[in-house]
JSON list of C-alpha atoms in Angstrom, two decimals:
[
{"chain": "A", "resi": 304, "resn": "MET", "atom": "CA", "xyz": [13.66, -56.42, -133.08]},
{"chain": "A", "resi": 305, "resn": "GLU", "atom": "CA", "xyz": [10.17, -56.95, -131.68]},
{"chain": "A", "resi": 306, "resn": "TYR", "atom": "CA", "xyz": [7.21, -57.13, -134.03]},
{"chain": "A", "resi": 307, "resn": "ARG", "atom": "CA", "xyz": [3.70, -56.93, -132.58]},
{"chain": "A", "resi": 308, "resn": "ALA", "atom": "CA", "xyz": [0.58, -57.97, -134.43]},
{"chain": "A", "resi": 309, "resn": "ARG", "atom": "CA", "xyz": [-3.14, -58.61, -134.14]},
{"chain": "A", "resi": 310, "resn": "TYR", "atom": "CA", "xyz": [-4.55, -61.49, -136.20]},
{"chain": "A", "resi": 311, "resn": "HIS", "atom": "CA", "xyz": [-8.13, -61.91, -137.39]},
{"chain": "A", "resi": 312, "resn": "LEU", "atom": "CA", "xyz": [-9.74, -64.59, -139.54]},
{"chain": "A", "resi": 313, "resn": "PRO", "atom": "CA", "xyz": [-12.76, -62.82, -141.08]},
{"chain": "A", "resi": 314, "resn": "GLU", "atom": "CA", "xyz": [-14.53, -66.08, -141.99]},
{"chain": "A", "resi": 315, "resn": "PRO", "atom": "CA", "xyz": [-13.01, -68.93, -140.00]},
{"chain": "A", "resi": 316, "resn": "PRO", "atom": "CA", "xyz": [-14.25, -72.37, -141.01]},
{"chain": "A", "resi": 317, "resn": "ALA", "atom": "CA", "xyz": [-15.89, -74.41, -138.27]},
{"chain": "A", "resi": 318, "resn": "THR", "atom": "CA", "xyz": [-14.21, -77.57, -139.56]},
{"chain": "A", "resi": 319, "resn": "ILE", "atom": "CA", "xyz": [-11.66, -78.50, -142.19]},
{"chain": "A", "resi": 320, "resn": "ALA", "atom": "CA", "xyz": [-11.13, -81.97, -143.65]},
{"chain": "A", "resi": 321, "resn": "ILE", "atom": "CA", "xyz": [-8.15, -83.93, -142.36]},
{"chain": "A", "resi": 322, "resn": "ASP", "atom": "CA", "xyz": [-5.03, -84.37, -144.50]},
{"chain": "A", "resi": 323, "resn": "ASP", "atom": "CA", "xyz": [-6.15, -81.70, -146.94]},
{"chain": "A", "resi": 324, "resn": "CYS", "atom": "CA", "xyz": [-5.28, -78.18, -148.08]},
{"chain": "A", "resi": 325, "resn": "ALA", "atom": "CA", "xyz": [-7.39, -75.10, -147.48]},
{"chain": "A", "resi": 326, "resn": "LEU", "atom": "CA", "xyz": [-7.15, -71.39, -148.27]},
{"chain": "A", "resi": 327, "resn": "LEU", "atom": "CA", "xyz": [-7.74, -68.98, -145.41]},
{"chain": "A", "resi": 328, "resn": "ASP", "atom": "CA", "xyz": [-7.87, -65.19, -145.38]},
{"chain": "A", "resi": 329, "resn": "VAL", "atom": "CA", "xyz": [-5.97, -63.71, -142.44]},
{"chain": "A", "resi": 330, "resn": "ASP", "atom": "CA", "xyz": [-6.11, -60.00, -141.56]},
{"chain": "A", "resi": 331, "resn": "ILE", "atom": "CA", "xyz": [-2.93, -58.88, -139.79]},
{"chain": "A", "resi": 332, "resn": "THR", "atom": "CA", "xyz": [-2.59, -55.48, -138.12]},
{"chain": "A", "resi": 333, "resn": "ASN", "atom": "CA", "xyz": [0.82, -54.06, -137.26]},
{"chain": "A", "resi": 334, "resn": "THR", "atom": "CA", "xyz": [0.31, -53.00, -133.63]},
{"chain": "A", "resi": 335, "resn": "GLY", "atom": "CA", "xyz": [3.97, -52.15, -133.09]},
{"chain": "A", "resi": 336, "resn": "ALA", "atom": "CA", "xyz": [6.08, -49.10, -133.85]},
{"chain": "A", "resi": 337, "resn": "THR", "atom": "CA", "xyz": [8.24, -50.70, -136.55]},
{"chain": "A", "resi": 338, "resn": "PRO", "atom": "CA", "xyz": [7.30, -51.27, -140.21]},
{"chain": "A", "resi": 339, "resn": "TRP", "atom": "CA", "xyz": [7.33, -54.90, -141.39]},
{"chain": "A", "resi": 340, "resn": "PRO", "atom": "CA", "xyz": [9.55, -55.25, -144.47]},
{"chain": "A", "resi": 341, "resn": "HIS", "atom": "CA", "xyz": [8.22, -57.45, -147.26]},
{"chain": "A", "resi": 342, "resn": "SER", "atom": "CA", "xyz": [11.58, -58.01, -148.96]},
{"chain": "A", "resi": 343, "resn": "GLY", "atom": "CA", "xyz": [15.26, -58.28, -148.19]},
{"chain": "A", "resi": 344, "resn": "ALA", "atom": "CA", "xyz": [17.22, -60.36, -145.72]},
{"chain": "A", "resi": 345, "resn": "ARG", "atom": "CA", "xyz": [14.96, -59.39, -142.77]},
{"chain": "A", "resi": 346, "resn": "ARG", "atom": "CA", "xyz": [11.62, -59.74, -144.54]},
{"chain": "A", "resi": 347, "resn": "ILE", "atom": "CA", "xyz": [8.58, -60.75, -142.53]},
{"chain": "A", "resi": 348, "resn": "THR", "atom": "CA", "xyz": [6.35, -63.66, -143.54]},
{"chain": "A", "resi": 349, "resn": "LEU", "atom": "CA", "xyz": [3.28, -65.28, -142.03]},
{"chain": "A", "resi": 350, "resn": "SER", "atom": "CA", "xyz": [3.75, -68.84, -140.85]},
{"chain": "A", "resi": 351, "resn": "TYR", "atom": "CA", "xyz": [1.44, -71.33, -139.17]},
{"chain": "A", "resi": 352, "resn": "ARG", "atom": "CA", "xyz": [1.52, -74.45, -137.06]},
{"chain": "A", "resi": 353, "resn": "TRP", "atom": "CA", "xyz": [-0.97, -76.88, -135.59]},
{"chain": "A", "resi": 354, "resn": "LEU", "atom": "CA", "xyz": [-1.47, -77.75, -131.92]},
{"chain": "A", "resi": 355, "resn": "ASP", "atom": "CA", "xyz": [-3.26, -80.86, -130.71]},
{"chain": "A", "resi": 356, "resn": "ALA", "atom": "CA", "xyz": [-6.09, -80.84, -128.15]},
{"chain": "A", "resi": 357, "resn": "LEU", "atom": "CA", "xyz": [-3.53, -80.76, -125.31]},
{"chain": "A", "resi": 358, "resn": "GLY", "atom": "CA", "xyz": [-1.69, -77.78, -126.79]},
{"chain": "A", "resi": 359, "resn": "ARG", "atom": "CA", "xyz": [1.27, -79.81, -128.05]},
{"chain": "A", "resi": 360, "resn": "LEU", "atom": "CA", "xyz": [2.94, -78.76, -131.27]},
{"chain": "A", "resi": 361, "resn": "LEU", "atom": "CA", "xyz": [2.36, -81.17, -134.16]},
{"chain": "A", "resi": 362, "resn": "PRO", "atom": "CA", "xyz": [5.35, -81.94, -136.38]},
{"chain": "A", "resi": 363, "resn": "SER", "atom": "CA", "xyz": [4.84, -80.03, -139.59]},
{"chain": "A", "resi": 364, "resn": "GLU", "atom": "CA", "xyz": [6.55, -77.60, -141.88]},
{"chain": "A", "resi": 365, "resn": "GLY", "atom": "CA", "xyz": [3.85, -75.08, -142.69]},
{"chain": "A", "resi": 366, "resn": "THR", "atom": "CA", "xyz": [4.33, -72.89, -145.71]},
{"chain": "A", "resi": 367, "resn": "GLN", "atom": "CA", "xyz": [5.14, -69.24, -145.24]},
{"chain": "A", "resi": 368, "resn": "ALA", "atom": "CA", "xyz": [3.08, -66.50, -146.87]},
{"chain": "A", "resi": 369, "resn": "PRO", "atom": "CA", "xyz": [4.98, -63.37, -147.90]},
{"chain": "A", "resi": 370, "resn": "LEU", "atom": "CA", "xyz": [3.63, -59.91, -147.20]},
{"chain": "A", "resi": 371, "resn": "PRO", "atom": "CA", "xyz": [2.41, -58.15, -150.36]},
{"chain": "A", "resi": 372, "resn": "ARG", "atom": "CA", "xyz": [4.14, -54.90, -149.36]},
{"chain": "A", "resi": 373, "resn": "THR", "atom": "CA", "xyz": [5.85, -53.27, -146.39]},
{"chain": "A", "resi": 374, "resn": "VAL", "atom": "CA", "xyz": [3.26, -52.88, -143.61]},
{"chain": "A", "resi": 375, "resn": "ALA", "atom": "CA", "xyz": [3.43, -49.64, -141.62]},
{"chain": "A", "resi": 376, "resn": "PRO", "atom": "CA", "xyz": [2.47, -49.32, -137.93]},
{"chain": "A", "resi": 377, "resn": "ASN", "atom": "CA", "xyz": [-1.34, -49.41, -137.44]},
{"chain": "A", "resi": 378, "resn": "GLU", "atom": "CA", "xyz": [-1.82, -50.72, -140.99]},
{"chain": "A", "resi": 379, "resn": "THR", "atom": "CA", "xyz": [-3.77, -53.91, -141.73]},
{"chain": "A", "resi": 380, "resn": "VAL", "atom": "CA", "xyz": [-3.06, -56.27, -144.59]},
{"chain": "A", "resi": 381, "resn": "ARG", "atom": "CA", "xyz": [-5.04, -59.33, -145.72]},
{"chain": "A", "resi": 382, "resn": "LEU", "atom": "CA", "xyz": [-3.16, -62.46, -146.72]},
{"chain": "A", "resi": 383, "resn": "GLU", "atom": "CA", "xyz": [-4.54, -65.54, -148.39]},
{"chain": "A", "resi": 384, "resn": "VAL", "atom": "CA", "xyz": [-2.72, -68.45, -146.79]},
{"chain": "A", "resi": 385, "resn": "GLN", "atom": "CA", "xyz": [-2.68, -72.03, -148.02]},
{"chain": "A", "resi": 386, "resn": "ILE", "atom": "CA", "xyz": [-2.60, -74.41, -145.09]},
{"chain": "A", "resi": 387, "resn": "GLU", "atom": "CA", "xyz": [-2.16, -78.16, -144.89]},
{"chain": "A", "resi": 388, "resn": "THR", "atom": "CA", "xyz": [-4.35, -79.81, -142.29]},
{"chain": "A", "resi": 389, "resn": "PRO", "atom": "CA", "xyz": [-3.16, -82.53, -139.89]},
{"chain": "A", "resi": 390, "resn": "ALA", "atom": "CA", "xyz": [-3.33, -86.11, -141.13]},
{"chain": "A", "resi": 391, "resn": "ARG", "atom": "CA", "xyz": [-4.91, -87.44, -137.95]},
{"chain": "A", "resi": 392, "resn": "PRO", "atom": "CA", "xyz": [-8.50, -86.71, -136.92]},
{"chain": "A", "resi": 393, "resn": "GLY", "atom": "CA", "xyz": [-9.22, -84.85, -133.73]},
{"chain": "A", "resi": 394, "resn": "GLU", "atom": "CA", "xyz": [-9.51, -81.36, -132.35]},
{"chain": "A", "resi": 395, "resn": "HIS", "atom": "CA", "xyz": [-6.65, -79.11, -133.42]},
{"chain": "A", "resi": 396, "resn": "THR", "atom": "CA", "xyz": [-5.83, -75.42, -133.08]},
{"chain": "A", "resi": 397, "resn": "LEU", "atom": "CA", "xyz": [-4.31, -73.42, -135.90]},
{"chain": "A", "resi": 398, "resn": "GLN", "atom": "CA", "xyz": [-1.72, -70.93, -134.68]},
{"chain": "A", "resi": 399, "resn": "VAL", "atom": "CA", "xyz": [-0.43, -68.20, -137.00]},
{"chain": "A", "resi": 400, "resn": "GLU", "atom": "CA", "xyz": [2.56, -65.95, -136.38]},
{"chain": "A", "resi": 401, "resn": "LEU", "atom": "CA", "xyz": [4.91, -63.59, -138.12]},
{"chain": "A", "resi": 402, "resn": "VAL", "atom": "CA", "xyz": [8.47, -64.79, -138.64]},
{"chain": "A", "resi": 403, "resn": "GLU", "atom": "CA", "xyz": [11.58, -63.01, -139.82]}
]
């Protein structure tokens, strides 16, 4: 099954301390035709990962944030996500995605 989404960070921080935790609000809009279930064996969660300045994936097991409810097509939901920042200094990119 294909899930399509649009992600928006309403107030993205310019910088975050290294080797720390931070809370971020992420608005996610269901741009597909299929509802996203919030429970059951095929539930959808929001996950994240870090990329280094060259776009390489950093080893990390980011936490997953559950959806608060089933999200219908064209509906937007806001999630508060706790992230752990990379331990090494440098420029990094936070990538968020839905996972089943």
